[in-house]
Amino acid sequence: MTDKITVLVPVYNEEGCLGETHRRLSELFKTLDVRCEMLFVNDGSSDNSLSIIRALAQQDPQVSYINLSRNFGKEAAMSAGLDLVDADAVVIIDADLQDPPELIPKMIELWREGYDNIYGQRTERRGESAVKKLTAKYFYKVIKRVSRVNIPRDTGDFRLLSRRAVTALRQLPESNRFMKGLFAWVGYRQIALPYQRDARFEGTSTFNYWNLWNFALDGITSFTTLPLKIASYLGLLIAFSAIITGSFIVAKTLIYGDPVPGYPSLMTVVLFLGGMQLLFLGVLGEYLGRMFSETKRRPLYLVEKHHRGSASVDEEPPQTGVKG
Ligand code: UDP
Ligand code: MG
């Protein structure tokens, strides 16, 4: 029996790209000596993506799809795909053709050499603004500093995962799914595959700066508690300097008497400490909020329909992404 490879494509409003993505992938499949499948995960698109996927699945037995009950976000869409897939290796690729499918044979080659996680690493980001490049650069710097898991720089979700890596990912119970971090957390044999990231084939990115900022916060809070520790150390530092200043003032008063100045300095200290306290209450809140959503243990996604290409089973009972 030859190996089976599934190419997992999360889709959210990609009607303009899907035809081309399907064409490029099927061209590629013809050249591969493994059994291939495309698995589209429709993440609640509000355009015609679903009907296009359905039509593709009707013509082409290599196409399977999962339709989620609404838009759950890319991380959940990928988790749904990884949970429901049955393949020896899974390649995750964006529907907008920013990641070249032509890299997949190289990934398969490395997989056969025994690697479990072959991730595309961008050498160049075409069609992205200077601000996005800069913020991305600093995000990777910060996360590298603060987290014990080594999350590779300039790496997206474009990668090949072996069966055991996929099985490991399924076991992770958290609902806050910062996938890049989780891929790295799993470990096993990982290797980077440098490539040039193209501009989108069609349409615009759904990730604006506010989304990216929240995404970065998710990444940092789910991989380190350092921000919480900073509060303790900063508190210690401030308390210590207060003792020193206090003794200095006592000594000064004893020697020179006390004419009671100091309104401005008092104000500065009060505002500074007030600001610090609010800031760290906010940091606490970020973690608390995430704990809140974890404790609810809601499923990560709901499956409306899972169509397996060429397999006879079509209708599935509704599946949910409850973990653990
Ligand atoms: N995507 C998704 N759900 C969402 C947003 C995006 O499945 O809520 C998919 C989208 O269809 C695409 C991939 O995630 O295949 C990457 O999205 P996008 O190109 O907007 O992001 P960028 O390339 O800018 O990171
Ligand atoms: Mg994109």
Coordinates of C-alpha atoms and ligand atoms in Angstrom, one line a residue:
M1 CA 0.0 0.0 0.0
T2 CA 1.5 3.3 -0.9
D3 CA 1.5 6.2 1.5
K4 CA -1.3 8.6 1.6
I5 CA -0.8 12.4 1.7
T6 CA -3.5 14.9 2.5
V7 CA -3.2 18.5 1.6
L8 CA -5.2 20.5 4.1
V9 CA -6.5 23.8 2.9
P10 CA -8.4 26.1 5.3
V11 CA -10.8 28.3 3.3
Y12 CA -12.5 31.5 4.3
N13 CA -14.0 33.6 1.5
E14 CA -11.6 32.4 -1.2
E15 CA -14.0 32.0 -4.2
G16 CA -11.5 33.7 -6.5
C17 CA -8.6 31.4 -5.5
L18 CA -10.2 28.0 -5.2
G19 CA -10.2 27.0 -8.9
E20 CA -6.6 27.9 -9.3
T21 CA -5.6 26.2 -6.0
H22 CA -7.3 23.0 -7.1
R23 CA -5.7 23.2 -10.6
R24 CA -2.2 23.7 -9.2
L25 CA -2.6 20.9 -6.6
S26 CA -4.0 18.4 -9.1
E27 CA -1.2 19.2 -11.5
L28 CA 1.2 18.4 -8.7
F29 CA -0.6 15.3 -7.6
K30 CA -0.1 13.8 -11.1
T31 CA 3.7 13.9 -10.5
L32 CA 3.6 12.3 -7.1
D33 CA 4.0 8.6 -6.4
V34 CA 1.8 8.6 -3.4
R35 CA -2.0 8.6 -2.9
C36 CA -3.1 12.2 -2.7
E37 CA -6.1 14.0 -1.3
M38 CA -7.1 17.6 -1.0
L39 CA -9.1 18.4 2.1
F40 CA -10.7 21.8 2.0
V41 CA -12.0 23.0 5.4
N42 CA -14.6 25.6 4.7
D43 CA -14.5 28.0 7.7
G44 CA -18.0 29.5 7.4
S45 CA -17.3 31.5 4.2
S46 CA -20.0 34.0 3.3
D47 CA -19.2 33.9 -0.4
N48 CA -19.5 31.1 -3.0
S49 CA -16.5 29.1 -1.6
L50 CA -18.7 26.3 -0.4
S51 CA -20.5 25.7 -3.6
I52 CA -17.2 25.8 -5.5
I53 CA -15.7 23.2 -3.2
R54 CA -18.8 21.1 -3.6
A55 CA -18.6 21.3 -7.3
L56 CA -14.9 20.4 -7.2
A57 CA -15.6 17.4 -5.0
Q58 CA -18.2 16.2 -7.4
Q59 CA -15.8 16.2 -10.4
D60 CA -12.7 15.1 -8.6
P61 CA -12.5 12.0 -6.3
Q62 CA -9.3 13.4 -4.8
V63 CA -11.2 16.3 -3.2
S64 CA -12.7 15.9 0.3
Y65 CA -14.1 18.7 2.4
I66 CA -15.3 19.6 5.8
N67 CA -17.8 22.3 6.2
L68 CA -17.8 24.0 9.6
S69 CA -21.0 25.4 11.1
R70 CA -19.7 29.0 11.0
N71 CA -16.5 31.0 10.9
F72 CA -14.2 29.7 13.8
G73 CA -10.9 31.2 12.6
K74 CA -8.0 29.7 10.8
E75 CA -6.5 28.0 13.9
A76 CA -9.8 26.1 14.5
A77 CA -10.2 25.3 10.9
M78 CA -6.8 23.7 10.8
S79 CA -7.5 21.8 14.0
A80 CA -10.7 20.5 12.5
G81 CA -8.8 19.2 9.5
L82 CA -6.0 17.7 11.6
D83 CA -8.6 16.0 13.9
L84 CA -10.6 14.4 11.0
V85 CA -7.8 13.5 8.6
D86 CA -6.6 10.0 8.1
A87 CA -3.3 10.1 6.2
D88 CA 0.4 9.2 6.6
A89 CA 1.4 12.8 6.2
V90 CA -0.5 16.1 6.2
V91 CA 0.5 19.2 4.3
I92 CA -1.1 22.5 5.5
I93 CA -1.3 25.2 2.8
D94 CA -3.2 28.4 2.4
A95 CA -5.9 28.7 -0.2
D96 CA -4.6 31.9 -1.6
L97 CA -1.5 30.3 -3.2
Q98 CA 0.9 32.4 -1.2
D99 CA 2.7 29.2 -0.4
P100 CA 3.9 27.4 -3.5
P101 CA 2.4 23.9 -3.8
E102 CA 5.5 23.0 -5.9
L103 CA 7.5 22.8 -2.6
I104 CA 5.5 19.7 -1.5
P105 CA 7.6 17.1 -3.3
K106 CA 10.7 18.4 -1.5
M107 CA 8.7 18.2 1.8
I108 CA 7.8 14.6 1.0
E109 CA 11.4 13.8 0.3
L110 CA 12.5 15.1 3.7
W111 CA 9.6 13.3 5.3
R112 CA 10.8 10.0 3.8
E113 CA 14.2 10.8 5.3
G114 CA 12.5 10.7 8.7
Y115 CA 11.5 14.3 9.5
D116 CA 8.2 14.9 11.2
N117 CA 7.7 18.6 10.8
I118 CA 9.0 20.2 7.6
Y119 CA 8.1 23.9 7.8
G120 CA 8.3 26.5 5.1
Q121 CA 10.5 29.4 6.2
R122 CA 10.0 32.7 4.3
T123 CA 13.1 34.2 2.9
E124 CA 11.1 37.1 1.4
R125 CA 7.7 38.5 2.0
R126 CA 6.3 39.8 -1.2
G127 CA 3.2 42.0 -1.2
E128 CA 3.4 42.8 2.5
S129 CA 3.8 46.2 3.9
A130 CA 7.0 47.4 5.7
V131 CA 5.1 47.8 8.9
K132 CA 3.9 44.1 8.7
K133 CA 7.4 43.0 8.0
L134 CA 8.8 45.0 11.0
T135 CA 6.1 43.9 13.4
A136 CA 6.5 40.3 12.4
K137 CA 10.2 40.5 12.9
Y138 CA 9.8 41.9 16.5
F139 CA 7.1 39.4 17.3
Y140 CA 9.4 36.5 16.5
K141 CA 12.2 38.2 18.5
V142 CA 10.0 38.6 21.6
I143 CA 8.5 35.2 21.5
K144 CA 11.9 33.6 21.1
R145 CA 13.2 35.5 24.2
V146 CA 10.3 34.8 26.4
S147 CA 9.2 31.2 25.6
R148 CA 10.9 27.9 26.3
V149 CA 9.6 26.5 23.1
N150 CA 11.6 27.4 20.1
I151 CA 9.1 28.8 17.6
P152 CA 11.0 29.3 14.4
R153 CA 11.1 32.8 12.9
D154 CA 9.3 33.7 9.7
T155 CA 7.3 30.5 9.7
G156 CA 3.6 30.3 8.9
D157 CA 1.4 27.3 8.9
F158 CA 2.7 26.0 5.6
R159 CA 4.3 22.6 6.5
L160 CA 4.2 18.9 6.3
L161 CA 3.4 16.9 9.4
S162 CA 4.0 13.2 9.9
R163 CA 1.3 11.0 11.3
R164 CA 2.8 10.9 14.8
A165 CA 3.1 14.7 14.8
V166 CA -0.6 14.9 13.9
T167 CA -1.5 12.4 16.5
A168 CA 0.4 14.5 19.1
L169 CA -1.4 17.7 18.0
R170 CA -4.7 16.0 18.5
Q171 CA -3.9 15.4 22.1
L172 CA -3.3 19.0 23.0
P173 CA -6.4 20.0 24.9
E174 CA -6.3 23.8 24.9
S175 CA -8.9 25.9 23.2
N176 CA -6.5 28.7 22.7
R177 CA -4.8 27.3 19.6
F178 CA -1.7 29.3 18.6
M179 CA -0.8 26.6 16.0
K180 CA 2.7 27.8 15.2
G181 CA 3.5 27.4 18.9
L182 CA 1.8 24.1 19.1
F183 CA 3.6 22.7 16.1
A184 CA 6.9 23.6 17.7
W185 CA 5.8 22.4 21.1
V186 CA 5.2 18.9 19.7
G187 CA 8.9 18.5 18.9
Y188 CA 10.2 15.4 17.1
R189 CA 12.4 16.0 14.1
Q190 CA 11.9 19.4 12.6
I191 CA 13.5 21.1 9.7
A192 CA 13.1 24.4 7.9
L193 CA 12.6 24.6 4.1
P194 CA 13.4 28.1 2.9
Y195 CA 11.1 29.6 0.2
Q196 CA 9.8 32.8 -1.2
R197 CA 6.3 33.7 -0.1
D198 CA 4.3 35.1 -3.0
A199 CA 1.6 37.7 -2.9
R200 CA -2.0 36.6 -2.7
F201 CA -3.4 35.1 -5.9
E202 CA -6.6 37.1 -5.4
G203 CA -8.4 39.0 -2.7
T204 CA -7.1 40.5 0.5
S205 CA -5.8 39.1 3.7
T206 CA -8.3 38.8 6.5
F207 CA -5.7 39.6 9.1
N208 CA -5.6 43.3 10.0
Y209 CA -3.3 44.8 12.6
W210 CA -5.8 44.5 15.4
N211 CA -6.2 40.8 14.7
L212 CA -2.5 40.3 14.4
W213 CA -1.9 42.1 17.8
N214 CA -4.5 39.8 19.5
F215 CA -2.9 36.9 17.7
A216 CA 0.5 37.9 19.1
L217 CA -1.0 38.3 22.6
D218 CA -2.5 34.8 22.3
G219 CA 0.9 33.5 21.3
I220 CA 2.7 35.1 24.1
T221 CA 0.2 34.3 26.9
S222 CA -0.1 30.7 25.8
F223 CA 3.6 30.1 25.8
T224 CA 5.0 32.0 28.8
T225 CA 3.9 33.5 32.1
L226 CA 6.8 35.9 32.1
P227 CA 4.6 39.0 32.0
L228 CA 3.1 37.9 35.3
K229 CA 6.6 37.5 36.8
I230 CA 7.6 40.9 35.6
A231 CA 5.0 42.4 37.9
S232 CA 6.5 40.7 40.9
Y233 CA 10.1 41.7 40.2
L234 CA 9.0 45.3 39.3
G235 CA 7.1 45.5 42.6
L236 CA 10.1 44.3 44.5
L237 CA 12.3 46.8 42.8
I238 CA 9.9 49.7 43.5
A239 CA 9.4 48.7 47.1
F240 CA 13.2 48.5 47.6
S241 CA 13.8 51.9 46.1
A242 CA 11.0 53.3 48.3
I243 CA 12.8 52.0 51.4
I244 CA 16.1 53.7 50.2
T245 CA 14.4 57.0 49.4
G246 CA 12.5 56.8 52.6
S247 CA 15.6 56.5 54.7
F248 CA 17.2 59.2 52.8
I249 CA 14.3 61.6 53.5
V250 CA 14.3 60.7 57.2
A251 CA 18.1 61.4 57.4
K252 CA 17.7 64.7 55.6
T253 CA 14.8 65.8 57.8
L254 CA 16.8 65.0 60.9
I255 CA 19.8 67.0 59.7
Y256 CA 18.2 70.0 57.9
G257 CA 14.6 70.1 59.3
D258 CA 11.5 69.8 57.1
P259 CA 10.0 72.7 55.1
V260 CA 7.4 70.3 53.5
P261 CA 7.9 70.7 49.7
G262 CA 7.4 67.8 47.4
Y263 CA 3.9 68.0 45.9
P264 CA 5.2 67.4 42.4
S265 CA 7.4 64.4 43.4
L266 CA 4.5 63.0 45.4
M267 CA 2.2 63.3 42.4
T268 CA 4.7 61.6 40.1
V269 CA 5.1 58.7 42.5
V270 CA 1.3 58.3 42.9
L271 CA 0.6 58.4 39.2
F272 CA 3.5 56.1 38.4
L273 CA 2.4 53.5 40.9
G274 CA -1.2 53.8 39.9
G275 CA -0.3 53.3 36.3
M276 CA 1.8 50.3 37.1
Q277 CA -0.9 48.7 39.1
L278 CA -3.5 49.2 36.4
L279 CA -1.0 47.9 33.8
F280 CA -0.4 44.7 35.7
L281 CA -4.0 44.2 36.6
G282 CA -4.5 44.3 32.8
V283 CA -1.8 41.6 32.4
L284 CA -3.4 39.5 35.1
G285 CA -6.7 40.0 33.3
E286 CA -5.3 38.8 30.0
Y287 CA -4.3 35.5 31.6
L288 CA -7.5 35.3 33.7
G289 CA -9.6 35.8 30.6
R290 CA -7.8 33.0 28.8
M291 CA -8.3 30.8 31.8
F292 CA -12.0 31.6 31.7
S293 CA -12.3 30.5 28.1
E294 CA -10.3 27.4 28.7
T295 CA -12.4 26.4 31.6
K296 CA -15.6 26.6 29.6
R297 CA -14.3 23.7 27.5
R298 CA -16.3 24.6 24.5
P299 CA -15.6 22.6 21.3
L300 CA -13.1 24.3 19.1
Y301 CA -15.4 23.9 16.1
L302 CA -18.6 22.3 14.9
V303 CA -18.7 20.2 11.8
E304 CA -21.7 20.7 9.6
K305 CA -20.6 18.1 7.0
H306 CA -17.7 15.9 6.3
H307 CA -17.4 14.7 2.7
R308 CA -14.8 12.1 2.0
G309 CA -13.8 12.0 -1.6
S310 CA -14.3 8.6 -3.4
A311 CA -15.2 7.0 -0.1
S312 CA -18.8 5.9 0.0
V313 CA -19.7 7.4 3.4
D314 CA -21.0 10.8 2.9
E315 CA -23.3 11.8 5.7
E316 CA -21.7 11.9 9.0
P317 CA -23.2 12.5 12.4
P318 CA -22.3 16.1 13.5
Q319 CA -18.8 16.1 15.0
T320 CA -17.4 18.4 17.5
G321 CA -13.9 19.4 18.4
V322 CA -14.1 18.6 22.2
K323 CA -10.7 17.8 23.5
G324 CA -9.3 15.8 26.3
Ligands
UDP1 N1 -8.7 31.5 6.8 C1 -9.6 30.7 7.5 N2 -10.4 31.3 8.5 C2 -10.3 32.6 8.8 C3 -9.4 33.4 8.1 C4 -8.6 32.9 7.1 O1 -9.6 29.5 7.2 O2 -11.1 33.0 9.6 C5 -7.8 31.0 5.8 C6 -7.8 31.7 4.5 O3 -8.8 31.2 3.6 C7 -6.4 31.3 3.9 C8 -5.6 31.2 5.1 O4 -6.4 31.1 6.2 O5 -6.4 30.1 3.3 C9 -4.7 32.5 5.3 O6 -5.5 33.6 5.4 P1 -5.0 35.0 4.8 O7 -4.4 34.9 3.4 O8 -6.1 36.0 5.0 O9 -3.8 35.4 5.9 P2 -2.3 35.8 5.6 O10 -1.8 35.0 4.4 O11 -2.3 37.2 5.4 O12 -1.6 35.4 6.9
MG2 MG -2.6 34.8 2.7

